[in-house]
Coordinates of C-alpha atoms in Angstrom, one line a residue:
X1 CA 100.4 80.7 98.3
X2 CA 101.6 84.3 96.0
X3 CA 103.5 86.3 97.6
X4 CA 102.9 90.2 96.5
X5 CA 105.6 92.6 95.5
X6 CA 103.8 95.8 97.7
X7 CA 106.5 98.1 95.5
X8 CA 105.2 97.4 91.7
X9 CA 101.9 95.2 92.4
X10 CA 103.5 92.3 90.9
X11 CA 104.1 88.5 91.3
X12 CA 107.5 87.9 93.5
X13 CA 110.0 85.0 94.0
X14 CA 110.7 84.8 97.8
X15 CA 114.1 84.2 98.8
X16 CA 113.7 82.6 102.4
X17 CA 117.5 84.0 103.2
X18 CA 116.1 87.6 104.0
X19 CA 118.8 89.3 105.0
X20 CA 120.2 89.2 100.9
X21 CA 117.8 91.4 99.5
X22 CA 116.7 94.7 99.3
X23 CA 114.2 95.6 102.3
X24 CA 111.6 97.9 100.6
X25 CA 110.3 98.2 104.2
X26 CA 113.0 99.1 106.2
X27 CA 112.1 102.9 106.5
X28 CA 107.9 102.2 105.5
X29 CA 105.9 104.2 108.3
X30 CA 101.9 103.8 108.8
X31 CA 99.2 106.7 109.2
X32 CA 98.7 107.4 113.1
X33 CA 95.1 107.2 112.9
X34 CA 93.1 104.4 111.4
X35 CA 90.1 103.8 109.9
X36 CA 87.7 101.2 111.4
X37 CA 86.4 99.2 108.5
X38 CA 84.6 96.9 110.6
X39 CA 82.6 97.9 114.2
X40 CA 83.2 101.5 113.1
X41 CA 80.3 102.0 116.6
X42 CA 82.6 99.8 118.9
X43 CA 79.2 97.9 119.6
X44 CA 79.1 94.3 120.4
X45 CA 76.1 93.2 117.8
X46 CA 75.4 90.4 115.5
X47 CA 74.2 91.6 112.7
X48 CA 76.0 91.5 109.3
X49 CA 77.2 95.3 110.4
X50 CA 78.6 94.1 113.9
X51 CA 81.2 91.8 115.5
X52 CA 80.8 90.0 118.7
X53 CA 84.8 89.8 120.4
X54 CA 86.6 89.5 116.9
X55 CA 89.8 87.2 117.3
X56 CA 91.7 86.3 114.1
X57 CA 91.6 87.9 111.0
X58 CA 93.0 87.0 107.2
X59 CA 93.5 89.4 104.8
X60 CA 92.8 87.9 100.7
X61 CA 95.4 90.2 98.9
X62 CA 94.2 89.0 95.7
X63 CA 90.5 89.9 95.6
X64 CA 90.8 92.5 98.8
X65 CA 88.5 91.0 101.0
X66 CA 88.8 90.4 104.8
X67 CA 87.7 87.2 106.3
X68 CA 87.3 87.6 110.4
X69 CA 87.0 84.9 113.4
X70 CA 83.8 86.6 114.7
X71 CA 84.8 85.0 117.8
X72 CA 81.9 85.3 120.4
X73 CA 78.7 85.1 117.5
X74 CA 80.7 81.4 116.4
X75 CA 81.2 82.2 112.9
X76 CA 83.8 84.0 109.9
X77 CA 82.8 86.5 108.1
X78 CA 83.6 88.1 105.3
X79 CA 84.0 92.2 104.1
X80 CA 85.2 93.9 100.9
X81 CA 88.2 96.3 101.9
X82 CA 86.7 98.8 99.4
X83 CA 83.3 99.1 101.1
X84 CA 84.2 100.5 104.3
X85 CA 81.3 100.1 106.4
X86 CA 79.6 97.5 104.1
X87 CA 77.6 95.0 105.7
X88 CA 79.1 91.4 105.9
X89 CA 78.5 87.8 104.9
X90 CA 78.3 85.0 106.7
X91 CA 80.8 82.3 105.1
X92 CA 81.3 79.8 108.4
X93 CA 78.8 79.0 111.1
X94 CA 76.6 81.6 111.9
X95 CA 74.0 78.8 113.1
X96 CA 74.7 79.0 117.0
X97 CA 77.1 77.8 119.1
X98 CA 77.4 74.1 118.4
X99 CA 79.6 71.2 117.1
X100 CA 77.1 70.4 114.1
X101 CA 78.6 70.1 110.7
X102 CA 77.2 73.6 110.2
X103 CA 78.0 74.9 113.5
X104 CA 81.3 76.8 115.1
X105 CA 82.6 76.9 118.9
X106 CA 84.5 79.5 119.9
X107 CA 86.7 80.2 116.7
X108 CA 89.7 82.0 117.2
X109 CA 91.8 81.6 113.4
X110 CA 90.9 81.8 110.3
X111 CA 92.4 81.4 106.9
X112 CA 91.5 81.4 103.2
X113 CA 93.2 80.0 100.0
X114 CA 93.5 80.8 96.4
X115 CA 90.1 78.6 96.3
X116 CA 88.5 80.5 98.6
X117 CA 88.2 77.4 101.4
X118 CA 87.3 78.7 104.4
X119 CA 90.1 77.1 107.1
X120 CA 88.5 78.0 110.6
X121 CA 90.2 77.0 114.1
X122 CA 87.3 75.5 115.8
X123 CA 89.0 76.2 119.1
X124 CA 86.1 75.0 121.8
X125 CA 85.5 72.0 119.2
X126 CA 88.9 70.6 119.1
X127 CA 89.5 70.8 115.6
X128 CA 89.6 72.6 112.2
X129 CA 86.6 72.9 109.8
X130 CA 87.3 73.8 105.9
X131 CA 84.0 75.6 104.5
X132 CA 84.2 74.8 100.7
X133 CA 83.5 78.2 99.1
X134 CA 79.1 78.9 99.4
X135 CA 79.4 75.9 100.9
X136 CA 76.6 75.6 103.9
X137 CA 78.1 73.1 106.2
X138 CA 81.9 72.2 107.0
X139 CA 84.1 69.1 106.9
X140 CA 86.6 68.0 109.8
X141 CA 89.7 68.4 108.5
X142 CA 92.3 67.9 111.6
X143 CA 90.9 67.1 115.5
X144 CA 87.9 66.6 116.0
X145 CA 88.5 63.4 118.3
X146 CA 88.4 65.4 121.6
X147 CA 90.1 67.8 123.8
X148 CA 93.9 66.4 124.9
X149 CA 97.5 65.4 124.0
X150 CA 97.1 62.7 121.7
X151 CA 98.8 63.3 118.0
X152 CA 95.4 62.7 116.5
X153 CA 93.8 65.6 119.0
X154 CA 93.9 69.1 119.5
X155 CA 94.2 70.8 123.0
X156 CA 93.3 74.7 121.2
X157 CA 93.9 76.0 118.0
X158 CA 94.5 79.1 118.4
X159 CA 96.3 79.8 114.8
X160 CA 96.1 78.3 111.4
X161 CA 98.0 78.1 108.6
X162 CA 98.0 76.2 105.1
X163 CA 101.1 76.1 103.1
X164 CA 99.3 75.9 99.9
X165 CA 102.6 74.6 97.7
X166 CA 102.2 71.5 100.0
X167 CA 98.5 71.6 100.6
X168 CA 99.8 71.0 103.8
X169 CA 97.8 72.7 107.4
X170 CA 99.4 73.5 110.4
X171 CA 97.9 74.5 113.5
X172 CA 99.2 75.8 117.0
X173 CA 98.0 73.9 119.6
X174 CA 98.2 76.8 122.5
X175 CA 97.3 74.1 125.5
X176 CA 99.6 71.4 124.0
X177 CA 103.2 74.0 123.4
X178 CA 103.2 72.8 120.0
X179 CA 102.9 73.1 116.4
X180 CA 101.3 70.5 114.1
X181 CA 101.4 69.6 110.9
X182 CA 98.6 67.6 110.2
X183 CA 99.0 64.0 107.9
X184 CA 95.3 64.3 106.5
X185 CA 96.2 59.8 105.3
X186 CA 96.8 59.6 109.0
X187 CA 94.6 61.4 110.8
X188 CA 96.8 62.7 113.2
X189 CA 99.9 65.2 113.3
X190 CA 103.5 65.7 113.8
X191 CA 105.1 67.9 115.7
X192 CA 107.0 70.3 114.1
X193 CA 107.7 72.5 116.6
X194 CA 107.8 72.5 120.8
X195 CA 108.0 69.6 122.9
X196 CA 105.0 69.0 124.3
X197 CA 105.6 70.7 126.8
X198 CA 105.9 74.4 128.6
X199 CA 108.9 75.9 128.9
X200 CA 111.2 78.9 127.3
X201 CA 114.6 76.6 126.4
X202 CA 115.2 76.8 122.2
X203 CA 113.3 73.6 121.4
X204 CA 110.0 74.8 123.9
X205 CA 107.4 76.8 123.1
X206 CA 104.4 78.3 125.8
X207 CA 101.2 79.2 124.9
X208 CA 101.7 79.2 120.9
X209 CA 99.5 82.0 118.9
X210 CA 100.0 83.2 115.8
X211 CA 101.6 81.3 113.4
X212 CA 103.1 82.6 109.8
X213 CA 104.9 80.2 107.3
X214 CA 106.9 81.7 104.2
X215 CA 107.7 79.6 101.0
X216 CA 110.3 77.4 102.6
X217 CA 108.1 76.1 105.3
X218 CA 110.1 78.2 108.4
X219 CA 107.8 78.9 110.6
X220 CA 107.2 82.1 113.0
X221 CA 105.7 81.4 116.0
X222 CA 103.8 83.9 118.7
X223 CA 105.5 82.5 121.7
X224 CA 102.8 84.0 124.0
X225 CA 104.0 83.2 127.6
X226 CA 108.1 83.8 126.5
X227 CA 107.2 87.3 125.2
X228 CA 108.9 86.4 121.8
X229 CA 108.6 85.4 118.3
X230 CA 110.5 82.3 117.5
X231 CA 111.9 81.0 114.3
X232 CA 112.3 77.3 113.3
X233 CA 113.0 76.3 110.4
X234 CA 111.9 73.3 108.6
X235 CA 112.9 69.9 110.1
X236 CA 115.0 72.1 112.9
X237 CA 114.9 70.7 116.5
X238 CA 115.0 74.1 118.3
X239 CA 114.0 77.5 116.9
X240 CA 115.7 80.6 117.0
X241 CA 114.6 83.9 118.8
X242 CA 114.1 86.1 115.9
X243 CA 111.8 88.9 118.1
X244 CA 111.6 90.1 122.0
X245 CA 113.2 87.3 124.4
X246 CA 114.4 89.8 126.4
X247 CA 112.0 89.7 129.3
X248 CA 107.9 90.9 129.3
X249 CA 108.3 94.7 128.7
X250 CA 107.3 97.6 126.9
X251 CA 111.1 98.5 125.4
X252 CA 111.5 98.1 121.8
X253 CA 113.3 95.2 121.8
X254 CA 110.1 93.6 123.8
X255 CA 107.4 92.4 123.8
X256 CA 104.1 91.5 126.3
X257 CA 102.4 88.4 125.3
X258 CA 102.3 88.4 121.6
X259 CA 99.1 87.2 120.4
X260 CA 99.8 87.2 116.1
X261 CA 102.7 87.3 113.7
X262 CA 102.6 88.0 109.8
X263 CA 105.5 88.3 107.8
X264 CA 106.0 90.5 104.3
X265 CA 107.9 89.1 101.3
X266 CA 111.2 91.2 102.7
X267 CA 111.4 89.4 105.5
X268 CA 110.2 92.2 108.3
X269 CA 108.3 90.7 111.1
X270 CA 104.9 92.2 112.3
X271 CA 104.0 91.8 115.7
X272 CA 100.3 92.1 117.7
X273 CA 102.3 93.2 120.9
X274 CA 98.9 92.3 122.6
X275 CA 99.7 93.6 126.2
X276 CA 101.5 96.4 125.1
X277 CA 98.4 97.6 123.0
X278 CA 100.8 98.0 119.9
X279 CA 102.1 96.6 116.5
X280 CA 105.8 96.1 116.4
X281 CA 107.8 95.7 113.1
X282 CA 111.4 94.2 112.9
X283 CA 113.1 93.7 110.3
X284 CA 115.3 90.9 109.5
X285 CA 118.5 90.0 112.2
X286 CA 117.0 93.5 114.0
X287 CA 117.5 93.9 117.4
X288 CA 115.0 95.8 118.6
X289 CA 111.8 96.8 116.8
X290 CA 110.0 99.9 115.9
X291 CA 106.4 100.5 116.8
X292 CA 103.8 101.2 113.5
X293 CA 101.2 103.3 113.5
X294 CA 100.1 105.3 116.7
X295 CA 99.6 102.4 119.1
X296 CA 100.9 101.9 122.8
X297 CA 97.8 103.3 123.7
X298 CA 95.1 101.4 125.5
X299 CA 91.5 103.5 124.2
X300 CA 88.9 104.1 122.1
X301 CA 89.9 106.4 119.6
X302 CA 90.9 106.0 116.1
X303 CA 94.9 104.8 116.5
X304 CA 93.9 103.5 120.1
X305 CA 94.2 99.6 120.8
X306 CA 91.5 97.4 123.2
X307 CA 93.2 94.1 122.4
X308 CA 94.8 93.9 119.9
X309 CA 94.5 90.2 118.5
X310 CA 95.4 89.7 114.8
X311 CA 96.9 91.6 112.1
X312 CA 97.4 91.1 108.1
X313 CA 98.6 93.3 105.5
X314 CA 96.5 93.9 101.9
X315 CA 99.0 94.0 98.4
X316 CA 99.6 97.5 98.9
X317 CA 100.9 97.5 102.3
X318 CA 98.3 98.2 104.4
X319 CA 98.0 97.4 108.2
X320 CA 94.9 95.9 109.4
X321 CA 94.3 95.0 113.2
X322 CA 91.4 93.3 115.3
X323 CA 90.7 94.4 118.2
X324 CA 88.6 92.2 120.7
X325 CA 87.0 94.6 122.9
X326 CA 86.6 97.4 120.8
X327 CA 84.6 94.7 118.4
X328 CA 85.9 96.2 115.2
X329 CA 89.1 96.3 112.4
X330 CA 91.2 99.3 112.0
X331 CA 92.6 100.0 108.8
X332 CA 96.0 101.9 108.8
X333 CA 97.5 103.0 105.4
X334 CA 101.3 102.9 104.6
X335 CA 102.5 106.1 103.6
X336 CA 103.6 105.8 99.9
X337 CA 106.4 108.8 100.1
X338 CA 108.4 106.3 102.8
X339 CA 108.8 103.9 100.8
X340 CA 112.3 102.8 99.9
X341 CA 112.1 101.2 96.4

């Protein structure tokens, strides 16, 4: 995977010890009003211009595309970020709800690799499907053995991430309270975070959803029911709380049922703080977060949210937010004058 240095538009090398580098996003601010780029009329729909309760999104920073898990339309849609309000293209599913190789069943998350292979968390089919670029059907790359607790099974896949340096698929298994690293040659996973039992101890998770994995295979987890983000280093037996963890609430040091997490190359953590209807940014080592955009408002206007489920950043640092109940994607532009380098 390539990570982009937003300030100079060049490839940057990740330093996984984020606290020891200049943080160009420490004081950055974003516009308070968003621009709807997909689903501009907030209406549920299944044509090329509409969405039906979108959950996950993935921003392809190299090609300026956004991919959306269009959940209740059982498809993945691709939109060009430079063509606001333009038509989307179905790149996975779209053939009705089902379990066939050309179908999806309530997809919740999507990841696209550098070869434009589309990985889909096909949640209600308890599998992960991979659709090659231009393919008319997908292949099962994880799960597909029914819903369950076995290591060859997935309870409810609600977050996926492909670590491209090692070509490894990681799965956030919501119902089984675990993060699994899939081993293709064995046809099963190995637990790399959580115990498989719900809890709030440092070695446990409770309803994990979105995940982000850096170059060092450190996993950042939106730990939903614990209202925190956990950082889990490769090989560790327990996690470290890096955001929230101070009870469910709306204070600057709290989260309320976070659904997704994203990281930039400076180590800033961006969080879809869903039940607070806001997006938060936590700098490395911070004890509290900063609210981005307008946020903290439930509604239909630009800058207001109804169910913030997924977030992403483009190569310029602009923020993209999926809203399930508004059936849209909003873009919030980073303010250039607030960049520190």
